[in-house]
N, C-alpha and C. Protein backbone atom coordinates (compact mmCIF):
# COMPACT_ATOMS: atom_id res chain seq x y z
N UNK A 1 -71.99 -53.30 66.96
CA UNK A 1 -73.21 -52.64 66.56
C UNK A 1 -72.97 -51.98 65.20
N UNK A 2 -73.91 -52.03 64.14
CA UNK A 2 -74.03 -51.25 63.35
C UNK A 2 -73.45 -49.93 63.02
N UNK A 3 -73.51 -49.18 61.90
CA UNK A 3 -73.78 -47.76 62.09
C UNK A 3 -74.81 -46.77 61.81
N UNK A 4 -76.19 -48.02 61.70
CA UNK A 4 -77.21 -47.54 61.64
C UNK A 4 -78.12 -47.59 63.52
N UNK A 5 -76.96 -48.35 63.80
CA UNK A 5 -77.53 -49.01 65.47
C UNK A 5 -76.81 -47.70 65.94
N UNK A 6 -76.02 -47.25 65.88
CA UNK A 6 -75.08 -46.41 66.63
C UNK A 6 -75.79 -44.83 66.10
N UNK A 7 -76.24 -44.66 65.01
CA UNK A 7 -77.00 -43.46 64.61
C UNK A 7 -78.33 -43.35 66.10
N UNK A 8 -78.68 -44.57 65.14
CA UNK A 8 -80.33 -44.73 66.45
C UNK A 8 -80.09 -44.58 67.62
N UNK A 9 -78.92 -45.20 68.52
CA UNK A 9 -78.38 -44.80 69.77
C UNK A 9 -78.29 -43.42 70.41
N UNK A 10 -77.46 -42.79 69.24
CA UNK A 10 -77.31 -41.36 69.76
C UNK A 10 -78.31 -40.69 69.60
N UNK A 11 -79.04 -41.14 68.03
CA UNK A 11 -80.09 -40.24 68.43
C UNK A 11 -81.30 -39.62 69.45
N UNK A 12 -81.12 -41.16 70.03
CA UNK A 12 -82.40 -41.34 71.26
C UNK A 12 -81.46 -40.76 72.01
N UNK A 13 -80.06 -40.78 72.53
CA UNK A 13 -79.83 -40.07 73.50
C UNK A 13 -80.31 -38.61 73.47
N UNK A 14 -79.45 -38.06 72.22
CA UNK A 14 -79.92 -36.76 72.34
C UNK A 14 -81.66 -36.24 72.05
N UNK A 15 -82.62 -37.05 71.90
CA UNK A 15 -83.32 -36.71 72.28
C UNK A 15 -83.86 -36.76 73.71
N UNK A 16 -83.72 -37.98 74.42
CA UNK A 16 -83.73 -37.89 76.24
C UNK A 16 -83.17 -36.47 76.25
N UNK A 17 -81.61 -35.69 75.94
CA UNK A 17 -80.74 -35.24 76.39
C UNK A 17 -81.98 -33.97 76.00
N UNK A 18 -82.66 -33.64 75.10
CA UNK A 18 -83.19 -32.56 74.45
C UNK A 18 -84.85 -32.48 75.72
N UNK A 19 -85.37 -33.64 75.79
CA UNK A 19 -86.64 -33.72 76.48
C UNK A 19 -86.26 -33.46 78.08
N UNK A 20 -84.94 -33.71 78.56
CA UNK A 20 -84.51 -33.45 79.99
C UNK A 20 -84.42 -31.67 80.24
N UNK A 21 -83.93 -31.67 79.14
CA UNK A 21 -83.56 -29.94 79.12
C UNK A 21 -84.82 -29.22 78.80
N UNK A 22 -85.59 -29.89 78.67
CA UNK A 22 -86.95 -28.83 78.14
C UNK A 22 -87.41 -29.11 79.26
N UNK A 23 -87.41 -29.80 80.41
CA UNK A 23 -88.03 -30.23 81.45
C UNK A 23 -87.88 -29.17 82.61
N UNK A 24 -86.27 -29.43 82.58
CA UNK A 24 -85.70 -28.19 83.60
C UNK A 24 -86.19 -26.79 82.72
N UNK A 25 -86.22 -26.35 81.92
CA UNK A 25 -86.37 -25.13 81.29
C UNK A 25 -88.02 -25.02 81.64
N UNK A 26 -88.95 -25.34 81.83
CA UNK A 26 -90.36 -25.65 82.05
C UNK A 26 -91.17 -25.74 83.58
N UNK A 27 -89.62 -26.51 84.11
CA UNK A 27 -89.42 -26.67 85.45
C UNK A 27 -89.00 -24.93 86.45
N UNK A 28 -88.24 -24.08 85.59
CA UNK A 28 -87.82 -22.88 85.74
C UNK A 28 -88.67 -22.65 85.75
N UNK A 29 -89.41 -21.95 84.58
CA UNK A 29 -90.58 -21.34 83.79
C UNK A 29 -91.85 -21.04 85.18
N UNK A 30 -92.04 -22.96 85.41
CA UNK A 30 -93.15 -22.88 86.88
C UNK A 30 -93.00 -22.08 87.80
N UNK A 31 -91.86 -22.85 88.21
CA UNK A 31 -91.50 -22.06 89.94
C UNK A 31 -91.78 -20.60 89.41
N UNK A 32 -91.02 -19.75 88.23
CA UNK A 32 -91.13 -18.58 88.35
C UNK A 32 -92.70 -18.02 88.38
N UNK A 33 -93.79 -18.35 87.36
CA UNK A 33 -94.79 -18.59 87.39
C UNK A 33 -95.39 -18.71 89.02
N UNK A 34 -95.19 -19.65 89.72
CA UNK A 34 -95.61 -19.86 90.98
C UNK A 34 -95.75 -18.28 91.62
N UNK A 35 -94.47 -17.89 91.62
CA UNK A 35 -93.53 -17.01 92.54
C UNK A 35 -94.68 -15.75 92.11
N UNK A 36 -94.70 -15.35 90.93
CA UNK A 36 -94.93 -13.96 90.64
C UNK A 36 -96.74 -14.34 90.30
N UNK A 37 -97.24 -15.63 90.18
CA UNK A 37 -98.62 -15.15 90.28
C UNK A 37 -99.84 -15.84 91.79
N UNK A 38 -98.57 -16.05 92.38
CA UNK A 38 -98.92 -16.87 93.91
C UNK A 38 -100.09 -18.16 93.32
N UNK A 39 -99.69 -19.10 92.55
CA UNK A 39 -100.39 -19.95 92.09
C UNK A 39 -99.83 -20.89 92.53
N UNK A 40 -100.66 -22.12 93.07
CA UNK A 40 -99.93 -23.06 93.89
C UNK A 40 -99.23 -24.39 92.84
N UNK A 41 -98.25 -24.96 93.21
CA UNK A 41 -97.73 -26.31 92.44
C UNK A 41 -98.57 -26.97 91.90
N UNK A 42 -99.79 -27.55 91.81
CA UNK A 42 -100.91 -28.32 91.24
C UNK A 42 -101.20 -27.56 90.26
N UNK A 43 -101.99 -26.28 89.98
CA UNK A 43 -102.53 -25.45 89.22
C UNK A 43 -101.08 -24.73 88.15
N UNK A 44 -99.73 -25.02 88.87
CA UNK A 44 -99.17 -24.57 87.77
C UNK A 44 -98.62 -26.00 86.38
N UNK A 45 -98.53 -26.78 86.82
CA UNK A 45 -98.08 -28.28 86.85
C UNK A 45 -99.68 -28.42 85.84
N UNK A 46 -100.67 -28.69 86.01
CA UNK A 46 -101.69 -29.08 85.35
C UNK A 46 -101.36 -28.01 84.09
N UNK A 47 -101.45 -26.70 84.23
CA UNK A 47 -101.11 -25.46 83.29
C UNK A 47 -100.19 -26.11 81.80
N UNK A 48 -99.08 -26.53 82.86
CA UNK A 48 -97.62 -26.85 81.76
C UNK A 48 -98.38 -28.04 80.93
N UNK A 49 -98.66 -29.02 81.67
CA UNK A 49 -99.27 -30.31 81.10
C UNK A 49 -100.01 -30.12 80.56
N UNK A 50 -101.11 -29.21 80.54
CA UNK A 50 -102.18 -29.26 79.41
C UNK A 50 -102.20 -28.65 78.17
N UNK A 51 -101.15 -27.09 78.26
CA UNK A 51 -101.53 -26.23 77.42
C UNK A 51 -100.29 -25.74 77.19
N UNK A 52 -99.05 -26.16 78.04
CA UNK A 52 -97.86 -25.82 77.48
C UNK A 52 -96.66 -26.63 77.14
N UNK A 53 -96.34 -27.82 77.24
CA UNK A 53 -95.73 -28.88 77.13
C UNK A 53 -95.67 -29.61 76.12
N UNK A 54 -95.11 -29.89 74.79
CA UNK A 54 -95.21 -30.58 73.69
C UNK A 54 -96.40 -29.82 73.04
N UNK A 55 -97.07 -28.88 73.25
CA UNK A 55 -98.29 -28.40 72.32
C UNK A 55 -98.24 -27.67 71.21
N UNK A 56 -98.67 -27.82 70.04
CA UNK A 56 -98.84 -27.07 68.90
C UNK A 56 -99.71 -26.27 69.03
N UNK A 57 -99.54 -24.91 68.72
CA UNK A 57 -100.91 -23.86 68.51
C UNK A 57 -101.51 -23.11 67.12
N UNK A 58 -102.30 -22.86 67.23
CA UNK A 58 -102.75 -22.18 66.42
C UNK A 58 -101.84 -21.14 64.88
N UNK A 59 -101.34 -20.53 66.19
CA UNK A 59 -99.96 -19.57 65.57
C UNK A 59 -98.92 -20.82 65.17
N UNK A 60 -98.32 -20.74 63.63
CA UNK A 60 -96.83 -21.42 63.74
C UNK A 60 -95.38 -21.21 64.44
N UNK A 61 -95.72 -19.92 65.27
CA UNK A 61 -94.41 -19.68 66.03
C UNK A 61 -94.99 -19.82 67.50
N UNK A 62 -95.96 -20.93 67.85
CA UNK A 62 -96.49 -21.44 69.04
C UNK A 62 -96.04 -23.04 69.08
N UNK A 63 -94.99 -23.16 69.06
CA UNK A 63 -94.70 -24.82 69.21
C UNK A 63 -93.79 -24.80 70.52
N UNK A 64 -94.16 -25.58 71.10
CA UNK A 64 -93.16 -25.46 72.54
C UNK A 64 -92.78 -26.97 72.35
N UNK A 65 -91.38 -27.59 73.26
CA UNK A 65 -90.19 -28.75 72.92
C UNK A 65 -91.50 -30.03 73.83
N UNK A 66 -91.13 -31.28 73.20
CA UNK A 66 -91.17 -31.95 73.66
C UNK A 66 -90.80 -32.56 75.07
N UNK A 67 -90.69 -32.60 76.59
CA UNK A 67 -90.34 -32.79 77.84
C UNK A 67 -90.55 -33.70 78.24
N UNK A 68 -88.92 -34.65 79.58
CA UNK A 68 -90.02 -35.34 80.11
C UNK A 68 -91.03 -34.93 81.47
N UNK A 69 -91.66 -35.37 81.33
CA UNK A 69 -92.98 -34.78 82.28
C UNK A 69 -92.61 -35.16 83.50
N UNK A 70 -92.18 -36.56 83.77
CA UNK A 70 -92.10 -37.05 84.67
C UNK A 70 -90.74 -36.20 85.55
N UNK A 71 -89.73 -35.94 85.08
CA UNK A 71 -88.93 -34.99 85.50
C UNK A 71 -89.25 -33.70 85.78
N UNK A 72 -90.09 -33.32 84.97
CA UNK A 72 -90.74 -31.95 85.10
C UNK A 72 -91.33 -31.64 86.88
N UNK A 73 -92.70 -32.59 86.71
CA UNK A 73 -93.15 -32.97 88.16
C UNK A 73 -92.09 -33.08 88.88
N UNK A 74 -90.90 -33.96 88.81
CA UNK A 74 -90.50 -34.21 90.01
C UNK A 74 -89.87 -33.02 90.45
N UNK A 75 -89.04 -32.07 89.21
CA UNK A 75 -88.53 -30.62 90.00
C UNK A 75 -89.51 -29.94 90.52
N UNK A 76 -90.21 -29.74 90.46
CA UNK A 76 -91.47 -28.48 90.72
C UNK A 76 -91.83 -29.43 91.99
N UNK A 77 -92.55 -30.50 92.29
CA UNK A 77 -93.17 -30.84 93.29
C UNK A 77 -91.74 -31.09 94.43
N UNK A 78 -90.43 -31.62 93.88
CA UNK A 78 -89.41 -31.12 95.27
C UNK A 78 -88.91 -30.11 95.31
N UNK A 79 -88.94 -29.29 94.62
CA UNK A 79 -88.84 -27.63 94.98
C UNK A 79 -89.27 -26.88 95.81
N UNK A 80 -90.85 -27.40 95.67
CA UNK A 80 -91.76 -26.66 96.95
C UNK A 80 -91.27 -27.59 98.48
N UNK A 81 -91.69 -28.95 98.28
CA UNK A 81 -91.29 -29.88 99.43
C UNK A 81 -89.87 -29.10 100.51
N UNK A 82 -89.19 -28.80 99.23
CA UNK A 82 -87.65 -28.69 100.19
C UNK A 82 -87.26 -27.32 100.06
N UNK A 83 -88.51 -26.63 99.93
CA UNK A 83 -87.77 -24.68 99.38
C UNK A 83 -86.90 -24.18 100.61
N UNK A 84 -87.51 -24.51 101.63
CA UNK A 84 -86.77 -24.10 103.24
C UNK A 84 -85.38 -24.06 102.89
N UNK A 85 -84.84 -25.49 102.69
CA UNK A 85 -84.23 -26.31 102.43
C UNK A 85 -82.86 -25.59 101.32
N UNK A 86 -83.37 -25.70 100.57
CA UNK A 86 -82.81 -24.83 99.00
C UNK A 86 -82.36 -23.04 99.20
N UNK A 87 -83.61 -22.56 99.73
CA UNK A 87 -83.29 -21.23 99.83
C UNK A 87 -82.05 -21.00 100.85
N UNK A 88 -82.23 -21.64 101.68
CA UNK A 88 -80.88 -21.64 103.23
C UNK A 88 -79.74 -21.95 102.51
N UNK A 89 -79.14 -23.10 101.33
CA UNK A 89 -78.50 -23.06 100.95
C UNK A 89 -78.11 -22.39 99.93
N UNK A 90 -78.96 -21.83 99.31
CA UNK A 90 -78.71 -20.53 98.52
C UNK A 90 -78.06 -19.37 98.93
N UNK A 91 -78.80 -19.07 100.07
CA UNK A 91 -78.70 -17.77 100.94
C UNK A 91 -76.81 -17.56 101.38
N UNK A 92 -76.49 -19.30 102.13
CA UNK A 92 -74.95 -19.41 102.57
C UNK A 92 -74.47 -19.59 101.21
N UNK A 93 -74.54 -19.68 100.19
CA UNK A 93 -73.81 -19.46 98.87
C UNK A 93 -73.68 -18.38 98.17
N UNK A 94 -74.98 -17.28 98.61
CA UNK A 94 -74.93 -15.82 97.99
C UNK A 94 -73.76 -15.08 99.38
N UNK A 95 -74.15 -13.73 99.01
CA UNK A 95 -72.84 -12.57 99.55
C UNK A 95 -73.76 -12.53 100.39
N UNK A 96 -73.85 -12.21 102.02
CA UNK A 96 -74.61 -12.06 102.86
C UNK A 96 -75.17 -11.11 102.69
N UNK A 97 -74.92 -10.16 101.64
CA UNK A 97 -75.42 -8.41 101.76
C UNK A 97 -76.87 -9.33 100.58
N UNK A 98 -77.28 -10.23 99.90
CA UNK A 98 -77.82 -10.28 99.32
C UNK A 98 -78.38 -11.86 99.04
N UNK A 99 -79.57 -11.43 100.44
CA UNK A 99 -80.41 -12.74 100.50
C UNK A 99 -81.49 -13.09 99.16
N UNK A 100 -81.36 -14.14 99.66
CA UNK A 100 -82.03 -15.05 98.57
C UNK A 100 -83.64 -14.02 97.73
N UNK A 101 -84.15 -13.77 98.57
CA UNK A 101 -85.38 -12.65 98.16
C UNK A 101 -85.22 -11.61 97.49
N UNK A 102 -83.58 -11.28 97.81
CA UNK A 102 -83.37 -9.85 97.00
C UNK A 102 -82.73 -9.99 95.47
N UNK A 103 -82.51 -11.35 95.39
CA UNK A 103 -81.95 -11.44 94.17
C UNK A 103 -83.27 -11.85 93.08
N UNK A 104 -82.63 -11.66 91.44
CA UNK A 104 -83.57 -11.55 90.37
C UNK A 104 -84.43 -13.10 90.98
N UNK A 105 -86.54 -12.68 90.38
CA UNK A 105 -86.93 -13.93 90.73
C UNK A 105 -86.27 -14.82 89.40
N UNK A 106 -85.91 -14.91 88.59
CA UNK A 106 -85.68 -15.85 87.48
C UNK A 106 -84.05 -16.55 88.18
N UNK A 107 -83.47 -15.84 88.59
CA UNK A 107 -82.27 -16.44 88.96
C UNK A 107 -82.83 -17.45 90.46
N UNK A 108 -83.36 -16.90 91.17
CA UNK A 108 -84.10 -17.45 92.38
C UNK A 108 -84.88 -18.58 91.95
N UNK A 109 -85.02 -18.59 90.54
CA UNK A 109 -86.32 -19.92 90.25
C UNK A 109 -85.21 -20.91 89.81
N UNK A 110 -84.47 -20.58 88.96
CA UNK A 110 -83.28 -21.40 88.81
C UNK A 110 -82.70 -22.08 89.94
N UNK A 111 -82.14 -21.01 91.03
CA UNK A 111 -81.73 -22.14 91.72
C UNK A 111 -82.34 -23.04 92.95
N UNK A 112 -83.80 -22.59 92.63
CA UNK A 112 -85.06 -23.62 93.57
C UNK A 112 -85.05 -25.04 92.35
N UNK A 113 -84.88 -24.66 91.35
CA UNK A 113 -84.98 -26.02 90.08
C UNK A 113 -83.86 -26.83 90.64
N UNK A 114 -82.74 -26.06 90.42
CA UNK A 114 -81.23 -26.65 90.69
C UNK A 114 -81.33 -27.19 92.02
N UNK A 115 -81.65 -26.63 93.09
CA UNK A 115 -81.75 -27.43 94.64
C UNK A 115 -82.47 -28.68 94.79
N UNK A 116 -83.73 -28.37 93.89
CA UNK A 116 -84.24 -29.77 94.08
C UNK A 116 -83.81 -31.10 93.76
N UNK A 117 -83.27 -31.08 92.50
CA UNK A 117 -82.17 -31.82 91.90
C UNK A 117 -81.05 -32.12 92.91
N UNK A 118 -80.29 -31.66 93.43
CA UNK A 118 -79.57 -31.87 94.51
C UNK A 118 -79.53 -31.95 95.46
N UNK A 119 -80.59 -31.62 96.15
CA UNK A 119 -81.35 -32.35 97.40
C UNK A 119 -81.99 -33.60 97.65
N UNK A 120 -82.23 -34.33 96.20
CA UNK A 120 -82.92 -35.34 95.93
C UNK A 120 -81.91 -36.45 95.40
N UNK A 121 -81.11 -36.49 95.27
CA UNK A 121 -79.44 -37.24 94.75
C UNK A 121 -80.09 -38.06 93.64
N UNK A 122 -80.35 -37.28 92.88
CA UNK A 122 -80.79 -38.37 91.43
C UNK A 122 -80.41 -38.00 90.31
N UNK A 123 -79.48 -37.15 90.46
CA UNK A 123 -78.89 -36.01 89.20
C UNK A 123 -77.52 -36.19 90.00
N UNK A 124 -76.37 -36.66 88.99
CA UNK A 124 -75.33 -36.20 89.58
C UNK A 124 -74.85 -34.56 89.84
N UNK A 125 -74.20 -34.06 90.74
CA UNK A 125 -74.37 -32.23 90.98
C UNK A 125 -73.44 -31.71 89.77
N UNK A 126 -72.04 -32.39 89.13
CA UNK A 126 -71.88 -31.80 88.17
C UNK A 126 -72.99 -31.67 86.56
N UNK A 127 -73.36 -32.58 86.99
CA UNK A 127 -74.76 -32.94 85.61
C UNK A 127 -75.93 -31.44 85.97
N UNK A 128 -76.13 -31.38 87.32
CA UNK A 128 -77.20 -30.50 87.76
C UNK A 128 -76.42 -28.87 87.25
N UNK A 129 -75.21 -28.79 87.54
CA UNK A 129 -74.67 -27.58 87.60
C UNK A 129 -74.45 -27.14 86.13
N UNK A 130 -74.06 -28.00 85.13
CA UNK A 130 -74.03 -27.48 84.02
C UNK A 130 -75.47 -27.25 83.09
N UNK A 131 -76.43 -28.20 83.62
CA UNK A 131 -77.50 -27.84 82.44
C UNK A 131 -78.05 -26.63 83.21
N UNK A 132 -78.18 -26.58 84.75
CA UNK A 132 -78.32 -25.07 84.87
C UNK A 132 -77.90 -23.74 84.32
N UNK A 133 -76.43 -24.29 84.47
CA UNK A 133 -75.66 -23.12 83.36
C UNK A 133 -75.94 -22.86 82.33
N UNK A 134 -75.73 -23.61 81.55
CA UNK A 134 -76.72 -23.48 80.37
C UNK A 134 -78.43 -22.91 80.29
N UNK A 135 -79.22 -22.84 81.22
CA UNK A 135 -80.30 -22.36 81.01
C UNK A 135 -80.12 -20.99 81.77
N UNK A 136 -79.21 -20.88 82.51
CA UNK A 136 -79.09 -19.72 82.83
C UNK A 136 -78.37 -18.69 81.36
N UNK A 137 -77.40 -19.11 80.96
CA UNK A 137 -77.13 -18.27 79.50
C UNK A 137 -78.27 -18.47 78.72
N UNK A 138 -79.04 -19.18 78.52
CA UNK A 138 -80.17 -18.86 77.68
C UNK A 138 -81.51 -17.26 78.34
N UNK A 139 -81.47 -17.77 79.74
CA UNK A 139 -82.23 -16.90 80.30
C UNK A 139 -81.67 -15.36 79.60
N UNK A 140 -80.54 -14.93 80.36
CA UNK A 140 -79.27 -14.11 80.24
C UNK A 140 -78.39 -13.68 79.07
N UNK A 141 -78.48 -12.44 78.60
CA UNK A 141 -77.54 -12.66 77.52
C UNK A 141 -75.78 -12.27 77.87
N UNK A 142 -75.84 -11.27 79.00
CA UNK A 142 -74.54 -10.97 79.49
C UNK A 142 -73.88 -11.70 80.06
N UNK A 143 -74.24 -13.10 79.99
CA UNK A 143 -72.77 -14.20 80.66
C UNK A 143 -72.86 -13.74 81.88
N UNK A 144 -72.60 -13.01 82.61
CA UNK A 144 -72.24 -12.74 83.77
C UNK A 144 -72.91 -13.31 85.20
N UNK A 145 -74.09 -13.26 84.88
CA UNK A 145 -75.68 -14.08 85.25
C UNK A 145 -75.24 -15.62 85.43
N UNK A 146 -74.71 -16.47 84.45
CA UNK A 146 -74.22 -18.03 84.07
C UNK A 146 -73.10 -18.00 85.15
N UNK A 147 -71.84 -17.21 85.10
CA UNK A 147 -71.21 -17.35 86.06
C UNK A 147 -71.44 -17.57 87.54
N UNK A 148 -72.49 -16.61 87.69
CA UNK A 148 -72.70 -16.21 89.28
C UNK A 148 -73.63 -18.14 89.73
N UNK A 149 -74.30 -18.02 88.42
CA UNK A 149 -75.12 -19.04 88.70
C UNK A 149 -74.50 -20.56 88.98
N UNK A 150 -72.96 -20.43 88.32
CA UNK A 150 -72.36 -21.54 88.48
C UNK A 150 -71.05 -21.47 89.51
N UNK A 151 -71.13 -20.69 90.49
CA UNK A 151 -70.19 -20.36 91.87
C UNK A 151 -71.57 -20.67 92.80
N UNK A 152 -72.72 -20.18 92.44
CA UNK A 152 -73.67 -20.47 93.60
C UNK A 152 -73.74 -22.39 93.61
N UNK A 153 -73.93 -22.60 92.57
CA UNK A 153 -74.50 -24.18 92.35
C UNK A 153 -73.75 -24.84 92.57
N UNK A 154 -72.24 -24.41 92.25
CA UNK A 154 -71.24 -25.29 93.02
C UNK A 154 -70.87 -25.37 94.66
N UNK A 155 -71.20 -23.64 95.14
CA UNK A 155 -71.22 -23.97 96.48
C UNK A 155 -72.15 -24.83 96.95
N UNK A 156 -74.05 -24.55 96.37
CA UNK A 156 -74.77 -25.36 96.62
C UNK A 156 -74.79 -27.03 96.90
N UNK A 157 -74.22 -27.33 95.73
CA UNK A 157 -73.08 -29.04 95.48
C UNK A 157 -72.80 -29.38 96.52
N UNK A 158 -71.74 -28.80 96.81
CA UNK A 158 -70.56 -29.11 97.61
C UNK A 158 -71.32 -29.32 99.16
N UNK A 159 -72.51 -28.50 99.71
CA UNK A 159 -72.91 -28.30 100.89
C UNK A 159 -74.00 -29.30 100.77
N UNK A 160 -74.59 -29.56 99.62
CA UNK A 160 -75.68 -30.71 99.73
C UNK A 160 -74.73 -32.51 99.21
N UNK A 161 -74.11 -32.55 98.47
CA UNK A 161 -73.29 -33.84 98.01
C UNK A 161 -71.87 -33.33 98.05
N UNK A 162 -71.38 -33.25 99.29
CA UNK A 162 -69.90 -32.95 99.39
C UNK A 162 -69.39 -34.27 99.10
N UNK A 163 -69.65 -35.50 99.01
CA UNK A 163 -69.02 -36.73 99.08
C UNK A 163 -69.08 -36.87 97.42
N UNK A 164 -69.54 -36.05 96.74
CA UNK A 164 -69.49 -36.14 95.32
C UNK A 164 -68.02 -34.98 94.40
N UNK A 165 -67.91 -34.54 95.47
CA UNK A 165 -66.66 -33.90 95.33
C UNK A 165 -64.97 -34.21 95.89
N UNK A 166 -65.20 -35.31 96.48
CA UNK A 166 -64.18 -36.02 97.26
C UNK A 166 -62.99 -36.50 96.56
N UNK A 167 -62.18 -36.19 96.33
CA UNK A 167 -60.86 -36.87 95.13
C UNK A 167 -60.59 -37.77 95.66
């Protein structure tokens, strides 16, 4: 291949790699949205798609990332499907003194994003666990938040795709 073929290559990756991450970050954004204005999955999902997703506004410091959508939907609509599901394994991954309800909702929306992904085996769990991490230090500026978030997600892993951890 080229090294104009090999430019074009990466570049499209890292844009997939850029539109995946705006997905989960959007995908967060909902659930939290959901959570704190009791708005159901349809009405938040239409919201992102119409008026917040790839849109330019008015204001020049109103540009939100390009996403894919189709990923977007699929976290948010198996999030709700499997919250039972997600939260239980959250709950046996947190400290028992501190169920899933009592912890921050933004960290709680994170790891309803992150469960769905790994409940659904279409994300490998180390792939799931780091771009979480990463949106969790973006959320977070004290690091400390990213950590916790990446001992929960790995226990999470391990209890939903233990055969993905198998040496």
């Amino acid at each position: 291949m080229s090294k104009a073929g090999d430019k074009r290559t990466a570049g499209n990756r890292e844009a997939r790699q850029a539109r995946t991450a705006a997905a989960r970050l959007y995908a967060v954004q909902a659930l939290f949205q959901m959570e704190a204005a009791g708005q159901s999955a349809d009405r938040v999902q239409r919201e992102f798609l119409n008026w917040r997703i790839g849109r330019e506004g008015e204001d020049e410091d109103m540009v939100s990332a390009q996403a894919d959508d189709a990923l977007f939907a699929r976290i948010v609509d198996d999030a709700v499907a499997w919250q039972a599901r997600i939260d239980q394994m959250t709950d046996r991954a947190l400290v028992a003194k501190w169920p899933i309800d009592r912890i921050d909702p933004v960290l709680r929306s994170v790891f309803r994003a992150a469960g769905a992904e790994l409940v659904t085996q279409k994300t490998p769990p180390k792939v799931v666990i780091t771009e979480y991490v990463r949106l969790a230090q973006a959320f977070f500026a004290e690091g400390r938040e990213a950590k916790f978030v990446n001992a929960v997600l790995d226990h999470m892993a391990r209890e939903a795709r233990p055969e993905a951890f198998q040496a």
